[in-house]
Tab-separated table of C-alpha atoms in Angstrom:
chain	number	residue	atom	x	y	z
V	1	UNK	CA	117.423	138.055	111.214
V	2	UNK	CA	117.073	137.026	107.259
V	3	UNK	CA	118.328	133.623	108.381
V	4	UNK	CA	114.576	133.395	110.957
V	5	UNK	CA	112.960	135.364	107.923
V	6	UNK	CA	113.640	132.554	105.726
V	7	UNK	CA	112.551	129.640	107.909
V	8	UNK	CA	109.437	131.198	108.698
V	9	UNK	CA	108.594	131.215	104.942
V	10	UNK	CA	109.855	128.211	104.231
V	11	UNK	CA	107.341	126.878	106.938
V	12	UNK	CA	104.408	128.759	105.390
V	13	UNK	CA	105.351	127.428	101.829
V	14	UNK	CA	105.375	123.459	103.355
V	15	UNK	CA	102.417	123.897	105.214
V	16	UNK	CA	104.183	122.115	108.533
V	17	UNK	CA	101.951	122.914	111.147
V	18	UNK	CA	102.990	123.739	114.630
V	19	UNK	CA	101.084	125.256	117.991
V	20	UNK	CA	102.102	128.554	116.570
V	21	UNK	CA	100.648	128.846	113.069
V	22	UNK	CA	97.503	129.016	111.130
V	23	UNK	CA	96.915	125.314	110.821
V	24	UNK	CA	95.064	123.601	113.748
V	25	UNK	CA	96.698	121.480	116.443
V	26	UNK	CA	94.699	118.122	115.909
V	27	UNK	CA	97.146	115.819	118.105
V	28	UNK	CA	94.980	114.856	120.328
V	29	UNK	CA	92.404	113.275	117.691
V	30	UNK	CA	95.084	110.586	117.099
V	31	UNK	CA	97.135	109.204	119.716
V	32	UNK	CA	96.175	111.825	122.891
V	33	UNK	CA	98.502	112.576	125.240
V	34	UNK	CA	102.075	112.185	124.606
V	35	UNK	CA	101.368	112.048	120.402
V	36	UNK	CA	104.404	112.286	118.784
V	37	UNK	CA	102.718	113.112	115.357
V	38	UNK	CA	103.522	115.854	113.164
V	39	UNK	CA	100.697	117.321	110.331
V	40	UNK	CA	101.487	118.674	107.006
V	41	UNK	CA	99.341	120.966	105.496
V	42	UNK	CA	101.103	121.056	102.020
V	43	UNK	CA	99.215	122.805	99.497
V	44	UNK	CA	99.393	122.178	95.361
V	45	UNK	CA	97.006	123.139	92.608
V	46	UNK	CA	95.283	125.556	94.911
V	47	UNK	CA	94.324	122.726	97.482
V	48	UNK	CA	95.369	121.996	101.031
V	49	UNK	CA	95.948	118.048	102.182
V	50	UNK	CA	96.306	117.147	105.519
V	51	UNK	CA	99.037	114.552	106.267
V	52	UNK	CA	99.228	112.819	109.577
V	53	UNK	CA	103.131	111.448	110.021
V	54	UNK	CA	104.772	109.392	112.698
V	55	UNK	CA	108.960	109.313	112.461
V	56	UNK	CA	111.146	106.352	113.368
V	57	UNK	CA	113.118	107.263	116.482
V	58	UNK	CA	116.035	105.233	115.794
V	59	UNK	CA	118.888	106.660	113.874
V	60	UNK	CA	118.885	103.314	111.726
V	61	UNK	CA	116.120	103.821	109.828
V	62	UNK	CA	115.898	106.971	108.686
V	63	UNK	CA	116.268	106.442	104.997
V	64	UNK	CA	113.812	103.818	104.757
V	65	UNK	CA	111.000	103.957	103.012
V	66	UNK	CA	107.586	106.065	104.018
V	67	UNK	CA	104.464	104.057	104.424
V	68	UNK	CA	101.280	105.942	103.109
V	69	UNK	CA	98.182	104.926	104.842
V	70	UNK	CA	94.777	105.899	102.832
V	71	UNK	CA	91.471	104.618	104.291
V	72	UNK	CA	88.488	103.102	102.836
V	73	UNK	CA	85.081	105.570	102.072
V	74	UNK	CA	84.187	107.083	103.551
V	75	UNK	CA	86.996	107.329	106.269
V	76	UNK	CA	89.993	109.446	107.114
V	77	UNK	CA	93.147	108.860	108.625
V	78	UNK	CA	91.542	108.609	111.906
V	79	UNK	CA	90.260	105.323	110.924
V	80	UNK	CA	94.067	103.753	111.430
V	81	UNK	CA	94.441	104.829	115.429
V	82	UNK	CA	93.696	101.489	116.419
V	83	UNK	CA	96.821	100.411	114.694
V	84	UNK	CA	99.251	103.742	114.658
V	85	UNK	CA	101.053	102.204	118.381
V	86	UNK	CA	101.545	98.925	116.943
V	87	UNK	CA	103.186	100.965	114.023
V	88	UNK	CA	105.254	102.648	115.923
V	89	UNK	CA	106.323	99.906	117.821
V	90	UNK	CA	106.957	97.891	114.695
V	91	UNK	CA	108.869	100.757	112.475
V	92	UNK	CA	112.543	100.172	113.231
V	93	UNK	CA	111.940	96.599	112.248
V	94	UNK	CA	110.137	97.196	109.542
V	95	UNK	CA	112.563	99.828	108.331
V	96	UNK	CA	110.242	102.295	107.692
V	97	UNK	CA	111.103	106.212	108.369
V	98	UNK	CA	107.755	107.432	108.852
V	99	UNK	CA	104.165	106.588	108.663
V	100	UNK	CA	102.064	108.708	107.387
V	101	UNK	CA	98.080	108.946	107.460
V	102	UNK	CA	96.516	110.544	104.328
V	103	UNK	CA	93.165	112.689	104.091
V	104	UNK	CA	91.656	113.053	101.169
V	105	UNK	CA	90.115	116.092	100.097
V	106	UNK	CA	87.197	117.300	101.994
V	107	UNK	CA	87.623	114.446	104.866
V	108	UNK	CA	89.139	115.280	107.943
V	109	UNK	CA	91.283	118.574	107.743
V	110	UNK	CA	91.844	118.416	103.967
V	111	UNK	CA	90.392	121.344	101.834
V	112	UNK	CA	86.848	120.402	100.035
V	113	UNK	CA	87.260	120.008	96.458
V	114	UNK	CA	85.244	122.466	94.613
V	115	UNK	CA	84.244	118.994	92.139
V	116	UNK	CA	84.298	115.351	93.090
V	117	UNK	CA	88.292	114.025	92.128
V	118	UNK	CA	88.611	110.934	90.554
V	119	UNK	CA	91.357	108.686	92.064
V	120	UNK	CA	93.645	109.537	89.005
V	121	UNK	CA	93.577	113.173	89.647
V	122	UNK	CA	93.676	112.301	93.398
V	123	UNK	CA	97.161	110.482	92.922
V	124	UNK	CA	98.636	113.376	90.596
V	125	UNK	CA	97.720	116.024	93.600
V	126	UNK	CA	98.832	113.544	96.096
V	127	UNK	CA	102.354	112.993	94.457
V	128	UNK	CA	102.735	116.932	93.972
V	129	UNK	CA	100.971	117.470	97.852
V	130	UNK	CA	103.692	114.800	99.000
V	131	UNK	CA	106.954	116.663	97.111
V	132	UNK	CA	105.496	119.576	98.478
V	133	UNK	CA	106.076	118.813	101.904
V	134	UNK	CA	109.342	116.981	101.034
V	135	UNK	CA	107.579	113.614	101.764
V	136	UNK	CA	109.966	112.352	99.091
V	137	UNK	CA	111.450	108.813	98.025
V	138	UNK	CA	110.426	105.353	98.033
V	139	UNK	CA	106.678	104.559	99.739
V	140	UNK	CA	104.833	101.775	100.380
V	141	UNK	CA	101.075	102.128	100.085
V	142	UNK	CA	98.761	100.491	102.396
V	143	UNK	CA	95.121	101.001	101.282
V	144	UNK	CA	91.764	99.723	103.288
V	145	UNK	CA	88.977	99.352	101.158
V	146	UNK	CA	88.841	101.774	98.754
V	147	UNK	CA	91.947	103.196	99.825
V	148	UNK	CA	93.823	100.049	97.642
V	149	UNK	CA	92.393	101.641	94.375
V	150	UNK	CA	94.631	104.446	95.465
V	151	UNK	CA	97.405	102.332	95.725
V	152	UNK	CA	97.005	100.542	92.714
V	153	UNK	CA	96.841	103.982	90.638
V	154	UNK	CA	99.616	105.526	92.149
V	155	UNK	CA	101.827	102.694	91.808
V	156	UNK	CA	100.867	102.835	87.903
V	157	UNK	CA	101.552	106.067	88.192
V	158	UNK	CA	104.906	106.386	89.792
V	159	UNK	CA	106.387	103.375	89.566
V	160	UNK	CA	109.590	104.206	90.495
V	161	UNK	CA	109.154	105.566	93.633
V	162	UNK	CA	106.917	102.413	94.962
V	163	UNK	CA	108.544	99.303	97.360
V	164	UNK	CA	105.849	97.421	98.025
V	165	UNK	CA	101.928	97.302	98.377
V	166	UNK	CA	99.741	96.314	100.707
V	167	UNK	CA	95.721	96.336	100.332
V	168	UNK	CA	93.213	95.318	103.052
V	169	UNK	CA	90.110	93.784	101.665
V	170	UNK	CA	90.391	96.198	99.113
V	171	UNK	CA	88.479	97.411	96.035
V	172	UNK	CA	89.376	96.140	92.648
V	173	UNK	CA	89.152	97.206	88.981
V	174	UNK	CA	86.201	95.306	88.511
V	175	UNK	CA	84.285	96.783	91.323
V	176	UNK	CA	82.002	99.515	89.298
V	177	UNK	CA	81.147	97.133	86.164
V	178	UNK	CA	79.010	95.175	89.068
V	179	UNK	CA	75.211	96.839	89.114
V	180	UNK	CA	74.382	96.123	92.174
V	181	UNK	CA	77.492	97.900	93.187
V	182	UNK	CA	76.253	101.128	90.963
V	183	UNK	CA	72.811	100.517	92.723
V	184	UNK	CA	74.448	100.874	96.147
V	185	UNK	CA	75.993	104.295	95.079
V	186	UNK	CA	72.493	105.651	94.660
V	187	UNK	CA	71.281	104.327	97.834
V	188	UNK	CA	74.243	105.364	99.498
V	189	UNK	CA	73.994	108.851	97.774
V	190	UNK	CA	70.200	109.484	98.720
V	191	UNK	CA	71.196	108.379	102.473
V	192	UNK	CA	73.809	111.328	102.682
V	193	UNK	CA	71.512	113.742	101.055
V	194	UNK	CA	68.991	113.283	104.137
V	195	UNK	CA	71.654	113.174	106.321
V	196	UNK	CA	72.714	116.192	105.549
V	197	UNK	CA	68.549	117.349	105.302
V	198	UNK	CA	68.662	116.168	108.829
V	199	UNK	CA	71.898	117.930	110.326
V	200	UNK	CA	70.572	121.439	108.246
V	201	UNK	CA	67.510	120.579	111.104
V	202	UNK	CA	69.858	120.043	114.065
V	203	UNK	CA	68.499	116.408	114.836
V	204	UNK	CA	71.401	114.253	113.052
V	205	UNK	CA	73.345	114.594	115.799
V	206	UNK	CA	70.991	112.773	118.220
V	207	UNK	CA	70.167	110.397	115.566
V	208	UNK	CA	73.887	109.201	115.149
V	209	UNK	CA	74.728	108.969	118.792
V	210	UNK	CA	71.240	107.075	119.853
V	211	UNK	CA	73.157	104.472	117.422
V	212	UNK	CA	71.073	104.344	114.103
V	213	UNK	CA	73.994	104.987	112.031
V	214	UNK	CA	76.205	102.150	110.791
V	215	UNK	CA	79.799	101.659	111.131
V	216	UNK	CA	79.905	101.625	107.090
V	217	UNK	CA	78.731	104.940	106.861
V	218	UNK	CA	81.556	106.147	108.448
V	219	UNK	CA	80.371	107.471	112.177
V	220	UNK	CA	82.307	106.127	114.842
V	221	UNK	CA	80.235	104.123	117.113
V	222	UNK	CA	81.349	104.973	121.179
V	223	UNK	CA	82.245	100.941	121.435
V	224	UNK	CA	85.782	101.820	118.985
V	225	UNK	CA	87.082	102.415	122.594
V	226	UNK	CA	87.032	98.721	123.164
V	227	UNK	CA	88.584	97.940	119.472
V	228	UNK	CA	91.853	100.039	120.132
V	229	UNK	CA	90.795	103.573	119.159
V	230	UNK	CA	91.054	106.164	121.719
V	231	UNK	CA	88.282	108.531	123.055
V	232	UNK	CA	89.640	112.031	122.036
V	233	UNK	CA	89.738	110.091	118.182
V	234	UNK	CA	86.525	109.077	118.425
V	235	UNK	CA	84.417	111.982	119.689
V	236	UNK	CA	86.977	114.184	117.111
V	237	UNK	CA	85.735	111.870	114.322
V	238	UNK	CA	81.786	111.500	115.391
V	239	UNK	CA	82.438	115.862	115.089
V	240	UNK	CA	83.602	116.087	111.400
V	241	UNK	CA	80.958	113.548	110.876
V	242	UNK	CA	78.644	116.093	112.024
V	243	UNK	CA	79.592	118.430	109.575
V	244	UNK	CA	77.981	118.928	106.082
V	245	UNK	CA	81.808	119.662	104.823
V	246	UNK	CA	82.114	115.840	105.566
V	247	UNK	CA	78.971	114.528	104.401
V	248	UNK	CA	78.932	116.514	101.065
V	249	UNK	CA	82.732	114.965	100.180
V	250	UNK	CA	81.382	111.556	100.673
V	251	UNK	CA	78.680	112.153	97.954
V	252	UNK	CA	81.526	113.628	95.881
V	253	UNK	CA	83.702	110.358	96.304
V	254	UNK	CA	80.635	107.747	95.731
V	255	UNK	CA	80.223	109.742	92.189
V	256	UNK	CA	83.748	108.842	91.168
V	257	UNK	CA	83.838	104.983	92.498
V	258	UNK	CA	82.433	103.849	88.841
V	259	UNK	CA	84.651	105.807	86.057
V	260	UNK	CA	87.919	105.816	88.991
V	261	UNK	CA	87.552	101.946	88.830
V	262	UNK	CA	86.824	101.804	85.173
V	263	UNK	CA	89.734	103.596	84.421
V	264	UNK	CA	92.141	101.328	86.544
V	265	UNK	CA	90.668	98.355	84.663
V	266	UNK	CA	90.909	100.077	81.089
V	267	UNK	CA	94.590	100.704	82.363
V	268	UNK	CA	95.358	96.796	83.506
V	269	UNK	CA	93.825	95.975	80.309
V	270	UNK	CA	96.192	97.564	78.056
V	271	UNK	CA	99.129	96.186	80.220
V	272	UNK	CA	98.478	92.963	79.784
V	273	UNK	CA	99.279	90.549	82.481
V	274	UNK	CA	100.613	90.770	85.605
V	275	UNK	CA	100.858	94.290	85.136
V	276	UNK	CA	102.324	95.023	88.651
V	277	UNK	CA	105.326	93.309	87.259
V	278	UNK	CA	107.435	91.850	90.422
V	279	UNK	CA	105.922	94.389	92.932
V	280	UNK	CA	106.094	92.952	96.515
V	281	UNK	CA	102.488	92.903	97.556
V	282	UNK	CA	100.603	91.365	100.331
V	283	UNK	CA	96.520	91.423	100.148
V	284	UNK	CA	94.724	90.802	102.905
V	285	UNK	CA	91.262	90.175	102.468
V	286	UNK	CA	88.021	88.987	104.560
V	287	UNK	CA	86.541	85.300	103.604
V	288	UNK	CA	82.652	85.761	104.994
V	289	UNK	CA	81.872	88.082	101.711
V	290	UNK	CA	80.465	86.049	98.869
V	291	UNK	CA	82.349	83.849	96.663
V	292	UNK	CA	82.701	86.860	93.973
V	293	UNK	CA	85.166	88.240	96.271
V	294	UNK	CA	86.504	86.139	97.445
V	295	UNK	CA	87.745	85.637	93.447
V	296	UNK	CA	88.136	89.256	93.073
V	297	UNK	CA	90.580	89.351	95.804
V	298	UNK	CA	92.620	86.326	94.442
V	299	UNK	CA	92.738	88.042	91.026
V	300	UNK	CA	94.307	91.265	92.469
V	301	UNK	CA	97.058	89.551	93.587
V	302	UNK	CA	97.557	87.717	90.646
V	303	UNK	CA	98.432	91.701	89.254
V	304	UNK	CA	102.054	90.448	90.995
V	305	UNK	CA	104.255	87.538	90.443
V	306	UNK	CA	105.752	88.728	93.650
V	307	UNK	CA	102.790	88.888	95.652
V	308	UNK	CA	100.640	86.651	99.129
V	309	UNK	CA	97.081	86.875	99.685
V	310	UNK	CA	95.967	85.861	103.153
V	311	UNK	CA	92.570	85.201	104.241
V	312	UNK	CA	90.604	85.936	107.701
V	313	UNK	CA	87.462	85.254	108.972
V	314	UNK	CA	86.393	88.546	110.141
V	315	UNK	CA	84.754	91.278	108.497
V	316	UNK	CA	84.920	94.069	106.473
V	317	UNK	CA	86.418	96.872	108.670
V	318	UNK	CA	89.583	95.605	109.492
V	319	UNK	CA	90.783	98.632	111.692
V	320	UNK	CA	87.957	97.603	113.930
V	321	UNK	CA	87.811	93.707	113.802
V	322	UNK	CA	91.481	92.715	113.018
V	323	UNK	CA	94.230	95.527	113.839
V	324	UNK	CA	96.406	92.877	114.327
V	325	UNK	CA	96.038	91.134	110.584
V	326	UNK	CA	97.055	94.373	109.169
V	327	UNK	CA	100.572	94.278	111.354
V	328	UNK	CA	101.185	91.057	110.174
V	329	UNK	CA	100.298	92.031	106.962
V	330	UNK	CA	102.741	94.752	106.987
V	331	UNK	CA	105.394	92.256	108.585
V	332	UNK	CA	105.000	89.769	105.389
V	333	UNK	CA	105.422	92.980	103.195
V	334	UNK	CA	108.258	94.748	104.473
V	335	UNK	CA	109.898	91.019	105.076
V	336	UNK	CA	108.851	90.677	101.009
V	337	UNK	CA	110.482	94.240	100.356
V	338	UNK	CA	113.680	92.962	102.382
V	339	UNK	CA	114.535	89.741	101.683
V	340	UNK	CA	113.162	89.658	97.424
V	341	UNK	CA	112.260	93.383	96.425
V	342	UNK	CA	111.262	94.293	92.704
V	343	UNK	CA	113.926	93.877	89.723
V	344	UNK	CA	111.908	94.593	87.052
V	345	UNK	CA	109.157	96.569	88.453
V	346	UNK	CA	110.142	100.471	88.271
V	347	UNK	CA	112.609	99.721	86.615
């Protein structure tokens, strides 16, 4: 009886949610039927994360690294179904243990944070969120869009514990020096506010599904179907859309893009160059942008002597367009990881 005592509160204290406890059951927002998912619900510093993780079946693997997924803004981890099979498929050659899908606070089942996080304080809670849930030992980071300033700062952070990194036309250190970048934050800002004006009125809902509301605003448009995502994750996502939890967080995160950036680049500074040492690191990265970045791109993988960048004509939201050039991408990382890892990096 003390023995069931004891792994009942050890269950509360990690947060691991089953179709028993307080947490809810969001399987079938992923993968549907048959989802072999587990969520974490680990909390630290008096806030809740939601982690979406996929294990490697085969008994090979299992102390392989854990690949942490973070999507661009203002996505969740519901923005990686289209790629979570091809994962799954790919893991035991890959030798990964799990895969694991990251929501930031206030997206997706996360708790709201009572004050917009910068990425640095993101990556702290993250790190303590991840030991929490006993998420522990070497990662490699895979970040879309602004998801790679994530990766950047918490392999700064926690050197040690980082294989490899992988970014996906990603944001770089420059990014909130640029004004017309700092004028799209307002715009963007002021479009969320009567967004949320609108859903306060009940007709936001309409508004998204007639179509008016782009793909880079985050609402999943009912054509994903066709790009790989399936229909319980896109009518789950198009709901927390519809919430003012949602839209308020992405307000939150467009007031942090400038100093979170500024900070990374104050922190490259100081470190001189190539300050991700020998870090394997593959950047993938979109060619129909402007020249700028185009450039920008080059230069963050430049950050590694050990790093590839590899171009595609498509566009911006990779998860969408090019599924398949993030596989690869993670392919030509984990093959970088295996075959000429870091010696001085964490070190």
């Amino acid at each position: 009886m003390m023995f069931i005592k004891l792994l009942a509160v050890l269950s509360i204290i990690l947060g691991i949610a089953n179709s028993q406890g307080a947490y809810p059951d969001v399987s079938n927002a992923y993968l549907g039927a048959g989802d072999t998912g587990l969520s974490y619900y680990p909390s630290y510093l008096g806030l809740k994360m939601h982690i979406r993780c996929y294990s490697n079946v085969t008994t090979a693997n299992q102390n392989g690294p854990t690949a942490l997924f973070d999507a661009g803004l203002p996505f969740f981890s519901t923005a990686w179904v289209s790629v979570i099979p091809s994962v799954l498929q790919n893991m035991p050659a890959w030798n990964i243990s799990k895969a694991c899908f990251m929501d930031r606070y206030g997206y997706g089942w996360s708790d709201s944070a009572p004050y917009p996080i910068t990425t640095q304080d993101y990556v702290f809670r993250l790190h303590g969120s991840l030991q929490a849930a006993n998420l522990k030992g070497k990662y490699i980071l895979v970040g879309w869009s602004w998801g790679s300033i994530f990766t950047q700062v918490f392999s700064l952070t926690y050197p040690k514990e980082v294989a490899g990194i992988m970014t996906v036309d990603g944001t770089d250190s420059k990014w909130g020096f640029i004004s017309a970048n700092q004028q799209s934050i307002i715009t963007y800002t002021n479009t969320y506010m009567n967004f949320m004006s609108m859903n306060n009125m009940g007709t936001l809902q309409s508004y998204a599904n007639d179509g008016n509301v782009a793909l880079g605003f985050g609402f999943f448009p009912n054509g994903s179907v066709a790009m790989g995502f399936t229909p319980n994750s896109v009518s789950t996502s198009q709901q927390v859309w519809l919430t003012n939890k949602y839209l308020k967080t992405a307000v939150q995160e467009f007031n942090i893009m400038v100093i979170s950036s500024a900070v990374l680049n104050f922190t490259y500074a100081i470190k001189g160059s190539n300050p991700l040492k020998d870090l394997p690191y593959v950047n993938i990265y979109e060619t129909i942008f402007d020249q700028d970045w185009i450039d920008r791109q080059l230069f963050m993988a430049s950050l590694s002597t050990n790093s590839i960048a590899v171009p595609y004509a498509t566009d911006h939201f990779f998860p969408w367009s090019n599924g398949g050039a993030i596989v690869s991408g993670l392919t030509a990382l984990t093959n970088k990881i295996a075959t000429n890892p870091a010696v001085v990096w964490g070190a």
